[in-house]
Amino acid sequence: MFAQELVLKQRTEILDALCSSGSAEHLERVLDILLAQGELVWEDYLNVQVAGRALYTNARQLLNLVHPKGVSTCELFLSALKQVLPEVQQSGLTLSGCSLTVGQKEEAQNTPSQTLLARRPNFVNKLQGCIDGALEALVASGHFSSGDCKEVQLPVHTPSQQARRLLDHVRSKGESAATVLLRFIQQTQECESPLNQETLTPPKEALKYQKKLISSVSAHSFFLSTYGGTSHMSLDDIYTEGELELAQHCPNMQGPLGLEDIVGTTGTVNEDADTVLISGEAGSGKSTLLQRLHLLWAQRAAFHDFLFLFPFSCRKLNAEQRELSVQELLFQHCCWPDRQQEEIFQFIVDHPHLILFTFDGLDELKQSFSDEHRLCCPTQQAPVHILLFNLIQGSLMKGVWKVVTSRPEAVGPLLKKHLRKEVLLKGFSPSAVDCFVRKHHSDPTVAAKVLQSLQANTALLGLCHNPVLCWIVSRCHTELLGCGEGSLLTMTDVYLMILQNFLQHQSAPKSTVGLGWIQEHLKTVLHLGQLAFEGLGATCYIFSSTDLETCGVTEKDICMGFLIQTKDMLSTQSKHYEFLHVTIQCFFAALYIILSSDTQRSTIPKLFEMQGVSETCLCCSFFRACLTHDDPQGCVEAEEARAVEIPNLQITAMFVCGLLSQRHHHLWHHCCPSATIQKRVNQVSRCLSKGMQKHFQSIPQPVEGEKKSMHAMPGFIWLIKCIYEMQEGKIAKDAVSKLEVDHLKLTYCNIGPVECTALAFVLQHLRSPVGLELDNNSVGDVGVEQLLPCMHICNSLYLRNNNITDEGISRLITKAIQCDNFRKIALFNNKLTDACTQHFSLLLKTKQNFLALRLGNNNITAEGARQLAEGLKVNRSLQHLGLWGNRIGDAGAVALASALEHSKSLLWFSLVGNGVGNAGACALANIIKNSTSLEELWLTENCITKTGVEYLIQALEYNTHMKSIWLRNNELSLEEVEEIKKRDPRLIF
């Protein structure tokens, strides 16, 4: 049958295959191929891609264009479908028999625009991970405005859609813009070391196996699998990018880290290793990110260098009791080859650089990482955890790329030495929260109302920084919109909301609601609570039917929706279940602790005392002590496992604190005696007080002449969050009543908006002002707003490298102006622009006791310097001004120098790396000449020549108190440097 007839006959099926997922990705990839091959002209493309028009309408328009163009166009169209559509969606379509194959079109004598068009599919793939870098190049060359960049980077677009919009915009700008983009792509390619260093044609059986593997991975990745795949949401439709960062700061990193950068060269710290770790807190989106990676590979939309991808869940590997070889691990747990298994595995062994393994949830493995048992032979059988550990460290299958996810607490130095790099998943940014909510709700009116509620309750907005909490809020939007403003403040509040949502949706129409909704379902709560609690004790997250029966879990309890059937368990003898999310398991465990009569008085103290304990022998004894009925078999299993998982116990303890809050006591009136609840409240209060005192007692005495400081450990942050969950001002006040430090250091503590909310709630009760150092965290604009309640107690605030923008600064300064104690701020390595300087100018004008302003490594230009100068003219107190690493230039330096020329307070001033030349040096010389206070001036890494230095030398003749001027790496020859050094030793080179 001719291709033209095939297109016409299968019109309905083709439309369904292109559009049934709800995502435009398949249609857009087909368009890319047809454009590149010249079968569609640009006007055709614009007629198909009409913004705001329904996907099915756009697809119909494409078919209307393709069919009249003849046989060759229809053949290419069918070939493109065969390349683009996953195998599972090709069923029912006849795509074979097409004589044309899709390849790269010849580029003889092409203009830059024609080259971008002819290689469009390839360039879409390459640009997805470096959109920001390409936009920066186009802005720097003057071809793009900020408005153009915003149009390309709309959060509703997927990375591939952003790449296409970028190419479309460049086309409209002409040949010079196309040249800039081509040069950027070429430079990016030259900086990368391709994974696939050889060209080879895999054997037919390997390619057949690849198709089967792609089909399997696609089927398991197509719908959102996290949170039980609720509502069968297409991953393409709901996926929202979280913030990815390198654990080690990479100065060459351009823009945010993309998904493909995970297996790229960016951020590599150990060239010899081939394991990449993605670490993130519970609910930060690690599993969903891996699922997205799997789907992109299966759709052939990214990760093209890998012929095979093998996905594993450590939670499911826990249940594997047999000893396996690597070959059995791959084929039995992922996808079984129909034939020639030995030959296919040999191909895998011979070409490791073409293979990618992913292991989700290393922290959920019962055994801690160890490199004691070494294996080298991929056909040798061993326990699954030993295979996994040897794969990670490279003893087995050296050269295969491995991507592993875990919570940070489970990753020790023993594992880190085997890592190629570590990537941090930070959860949602505010714009991603907006994007996720809009994707979750098909009705834009509902989405707008949910977002309006979040904006009105910034504590809740901060919680939505965590994707699992964002999902709960979106899922329970009816309850959210029905509650009063500000009523949802804590993580416990959000989980109570989903508990109510699930339970009441299963209630009979005439059942009691309101205060009795938990009592009505108390048996279900206790059954699920016992299962959750005992599961945590055995590091167990997948439960057999026997486990459920032991805890009294019935079919009715399962129907509530908190437990879902686990798919892909190898055993077909019985069903297996897991909680929707590990945090929901922790929540039910906490409910069990406070509501069950089977738990002893020692349960809560032991829950808090276990933090930091790692001895395996205590694992069983802890949970045995918590339950009145001993389970010898469970104890043996616990002893065989690694120590009780501390992070999950910490989450459980936080929920216990939240559930015992005075705000929720009405929920337990008919479920548990009030006296029992009050006893448990008292127990928690004593545990929190005791825990805080231990931290305070560990503070060393200060060195003579220095301030007393406390460098808090992560356990301190956890205690602060527990106190916040209780929402008791008295407990917060008592907790910090004995903290006597001048400086509180909380760097690298993974502090986001949620932690900021808790910190402000507790620290506002400090008796004396304190310097608060939060460098290298994820505070962001939402976190800055959450810190405002404790600003009155801060005399200094350090927020280096925290993704803060001008919006966050606006709110911060408005509050800081009202705080008498506030005198210093450091904000280097953030995302500040000239828009923030008007706020700092107002601060300098208003606060005549302000001492230090450090804004290094941001995006401040000469215009921002002029704004600052307006405030500096009036200020009479500033001692330290740091503006290094910006783009202030000569004009900005002149403005600042004019404002500071007669300063009697400024001691230290830095303009390192600001493009300052001789005109700036001449202006700065006036400060040296006239200021009676300045001691240090930093002008390293600028554009000053000998002429500019002469101005500075002449000014030094009038200044005897000046200590140093730093001039390294300016435009001076070695001979000039040697000569100048002799003239004044205060010039430092």
PDB file of N, CA and C in Angstrom, residues 785-821:
ATOM      1  N   GLU A 785      11.529  35.728  53.422  1.00  0.00           N
ATOM      2  CA  GLU A 785      10.299  36.254  54.023  1.00  0.00           C
ATOM      3  C   GLU A 785       9.968  35.543  55.329  1.00  0.00           C
ATOM      4  N   GLN A 786      10.278  34.245  55.385  1.00  0.00           N
ATOM      5  CA  GLN A 786       9.990  33.491  56.608  1.00  0.00           C
ATOM      6  C   GLN A 786      10.903  33.902  57.766  1.00  0.00           C
ATOM      7  N   LEU A 787      12.069  34.464  57.440  1.00  0.00           N
ATOM      8  CA  LEU A 787      13.005  34.887  58.490  1.00  0.00           C
ATOM      9  C   LEU A 787      12.632  36.220  59.135  1.00  0.00           C
ATOM     10  N   LEU A 788      11.746  36.959  58.523  1.00  0.00           N
ATOM     11  CA  LEU A 788      11.455  38.319  58.990  1.00  0.00           C
ATOM     12  C   LEU A 788      11.027  38.408  60.461  1.00  0.00           C
ATOM     13  N   PRO A 789      10.255  37.460  60.998  1.00  0.00           N
ATOM     14  CA  PRO A 789       9.864  37.582  62.412  1.00  0.00           C
ATOM     15  C   PRO A 789      11.025  37.593  63.406  1.00  0.00           C
ATOM     16  N   CYS A 790      12.199  37.090  62.996  1.00  0.00           N
ATOM     17  CA  CYS A 790      13.329  37.112  63.940  1.00  0.00           C
ATOM     18  C   CYS A 790      14.374  38.171  63.570  1.00  0.00           C
ATOM     19  N   MET A 791      14.048  39.050  62.637  1.00  0.00           N
ATOM     20  CA  MET A 791      15.017  40.066  62.219  1.00  0.00           C
ATOM     21  C   MET A 791      15.393  41.027  63.349  1.00  0.00           C
ATOM     22  N   HIS A 792      14.453  41.264  64.257  1.00  0.00           N
ATOM     23  CA  HIS A 792      14.741  42.217  65.337  1.00  0.00           C
ATOM     24  C   HIS A 792      15.847  41.716  66.261  1.00  0.00           C
ATOM     25  N   ILE A 793      16.086  40.402  66.268  1.00  0.00           N
ATOM     26  CA  ILE A 793      17.110  39.836  67.145  1.00  0.00           C
ATOM     27  C   ILE A 793      18.428  39.624  66.395  1.00  0.00           C
ATOM     28  N   CYS A 794      18.476  39.911  65.107  1.00  0.00           N
ATOM     29  CA  CYS A 794      19.688  39.722  64.296  1.00  0.00           C
ATOM     30  C   CYS A 794      20.471  41.027  64.200  1.00  0.00           C
ATOM     31  N   ASN A 795      21.724  41.001  64.626  1.00  0.00           N
ATOM     32  CA  ASN A 795      22.558  42.186  64.394  1.00  0.00           C
ATOM     33  C   ASN A 795      23.318  42.060  63.084  1.00  0.00           C
ATOM     34  N   SER A 796      23.421  40.828  62.565  1.00  0.00           N
ATOM     35  CA  SER A 796      24.037  40.619  61.249  1.00  0.00           C
ATOM     36  C   SER A 796      23.406  39.388  60.607  1.00  0.00           C
ATOM     37  N   LEU A 797      23.367  39.406  59.271  1.00  0.00           N
ATOM     38  CA  LEU A 797      22.738  38.316  58.528  1.00  0.00           C
ATOM     39  C   LEU A 797      23.621  37.971  57.336  1.00  0.00           C
ATOM     40  N   TYR A 798      24.041  36.714  57.264  1.00  0.00           N
ATOM     41  CA  TYR A 798      24.916  36.242  56.189  1.00  0.00           C
ATOM     42  C   TYR A 798      24.135  35.230  55.348  1.00  0.00           C
ATOM     43  N   LEU A 799      23.931  35.540  54.080  1.00  0.00           N
ATOM     44  CA  LEU A 799      23.090  34.718  53.195  1.00  0.00           C
ATOM     45  C   LEU A 799      23.804  34.427  51.883  1.00  0.00           C
ATOM     46  N   ARG A 800      25.062  34.103  51.945  1.00  0.00           N
ATOM     47  CA  ARG A 800      25.826  33.795  50.744  1.00  0.00           C
ATOM     48  C   ARG A 800      25.272  32.549  50.044  1.00  0.00           C
ATOM     49  N   ASN A 801      25.184  32.621  48.714  1.00  0.00           N
ATOM     50  CA  ASN A 801      24.856  31.457  47.878  1.00  0.00           C
ATOM     51  C   ASN A 801      23.540  30.816  48.303  1.00  0.00           C
ATOM     52  N   ASN A 802      22.440  31.587  48.155  1.00  0.00           N
ATOM     53  CA  ASN A 802      21.132  31.112  48.596  1.00  0.00           C
ATOM     54  C   ASN A 802      20.016  31.362  47.581  1.00  0.00           C
ATOM     55  N   ASN A 803      20.368  31.657  46.323  1.00  0.00           N
ATOM     56  CA  ASN A 803      19.360  31.852  45.264  1.00  0.00           C
ATOM     57  C   ASN A 803      18.347  32.949  45.599  1.00  0.00           C
ATOM     58  N   ILE A 804      18.834  34.025  46.179  1.00  0.00           N
ATOM     59  CA  ILE A 804      17.963  35.148  46.547  1.00  0.00           C
ATOM     60  C   ILE A 804      17.947  36.162  45.412  1.00  0.00           C
ATOM     61  N   THR A 805      16.771  36.697  45.113  1.00  0.00           N
ATOM     62  CA  THR A 805      16.628  37.676  44.033  1.00  0.00           C
ATOM     63  C   THR A 805      16.223  39.036  44.607  1.00  0.00           C
ATOM     64  N   ASP A 806      16.025  39.991  43.720  1.00  0.00           N
ATOM     65  CA  ASP A 806      15.649  41.346  44.134  1.00  0.00           C
ATOM     66  C   ASP A 806      14.328  41.358  44.914  1.00  0.00           C
ATOM     67  N   GLU A 807      13.427  40.441  44.549  1.00  0.00           N
ATOM     68  CA  GLU A 807      12.122  40.383  45.223  1.00  0.00           C
ATOM     69  C   GLU A 807      12.286  40.083  46.705  1.00  0.00           C
ATOM     70  N   GLY A 808      13.151  39.117  47.027  1.00  0.00           N
ATOM     71  CA  GLY A 808      13.394  38.795  48.426  1.00  0.00           C
ATOM     72  C   GLY A 808      14.036  39.948  49.180  1.00  0.00           C
ATOM     73  N   ILE A 809      14.958  40.664  48.508  1.00  0.00           N
ATOM     74  CA  ILE A 809      15.649  41.803  49.132  1.00  0.00           C
ATOM     75  C   ILE A 809      14.679  42.921  49.472  1.00  0.00           C
ATOM     76  N   SER A 810      13.729  43.158  48.585  1.00  0.00           N
ATOM     77  CA  SER A 810      12.737  44.212  48.830  1.00  0.00           C
ATOM     78  C   SER A 810      12.039  44.004  50.159  1.00  0.00           C
ATOM     79  N   ARG A 811      11.602  42.765  50.428  1.00  0.00           N
ATOM     80  CA  ARG A 811      10.896  42.472  51.676  1.00  0.00           C
ATOM     81  C   ARG A 811      11.840  42.524  52.874  1.00  0.00           C
ATOM     82  N   LEU A 812      13.059  42.025  52.669  1.00  0.00           N
ATOM     83  CA  LEU A 812      14.035  41.993  53.756  1.00  0.00           C
ATOM     84  C   LEU A 812      14.388  43.400  54.230  1.00  0.00           C
ATOM     85  N   ILE A 813      14.676  44.284  53.291  1.00  0.00           N
ATOM     86  CA  ILE A 813      15.103  45.642  53.660  1.00  0.00           C
ATOM     87  C   ILE A 813      13.968  46.429  54.297  1.00  0.00           C
ATOM     88  N   THR A 814      12.742  46.221  53.799  1.00  0.00           N
ATOM     89  CA  THR A 814      11.593  46.903  54.404  1.00  0.00           C
ATOM     90  C   THR A 814      11.505  46.597  55.892  1.00  0.00           C
ATOM     91  N   LYS A 815      11.778  45.340  56.255  1.00  0.00           N
ATOM     92  CA  LYS A 815      11.763  44.944  57.666  1.00  0.00           C
ATOM     93  C   LYS A 815      13.024  45.403  58.391  1.00  0.00           C
ATOM     94  N   ALA A 816      14.184  45.282  57.742  1.00  0.00           N
ATOM     95  CA  ALA A 816      15.463  45.584  58.397  1.00  0.00           C
ATOM     96  C   ALA A 816      15.546  47.041  58.834  1.00  0.00           C
ATOM     97  N   ILE A 817      14.945  47.925  58.062  1.00  0.00           N
ATOM     98  CA  ILE A 817      14.983  49.346  58.397  1.00  0.00           C
ATOM     99  C   ILE A 817      14.340  49.604  59.754  1.00  0.00           C
ATOM    100  N   GLN A 818      13.395  48.751  60.136  1.00  0.00           N
ATOM    101  CA  GLN A 818      12.679  48.932  61.401  1.00  0.00           C
ATOM    102  C   GLN A 818      13.405  48.295  62.590  1.00  0.00           C
ATOM    103  N   CYS A 819      14.510  47.597  62.333  1.00  0.00           N
ATOM    104  CA  CYS A 819      15.192  46.838  63.396  1.00  0.00           C
ATOM    105  C   CYS A 819      16.454  47.572  63.853  1.00  0.00           C
ATOM    106  N   ASP A 820      16.447  48.054  65.078  1.00  0.00           N
ATOM    107  CA  ASP A 820      17.579  48.846  65.590  1.00  0.00           C
ATOM    108  C   ASP A 820      18.871  48.043  65.646  1.00  0.00           C
ATOM    109  N   ASN A 821      18.783  46.744  65.954  1.00  0.00           N
ATOM    110  CA  ASN A 821      19.990  45.933  66.128  1.00  0.00           C
ATOM    111  C   ASN A 821      20.688  45.606  64.814  1.00  0.00           C
TER     112      ASN A 821
END
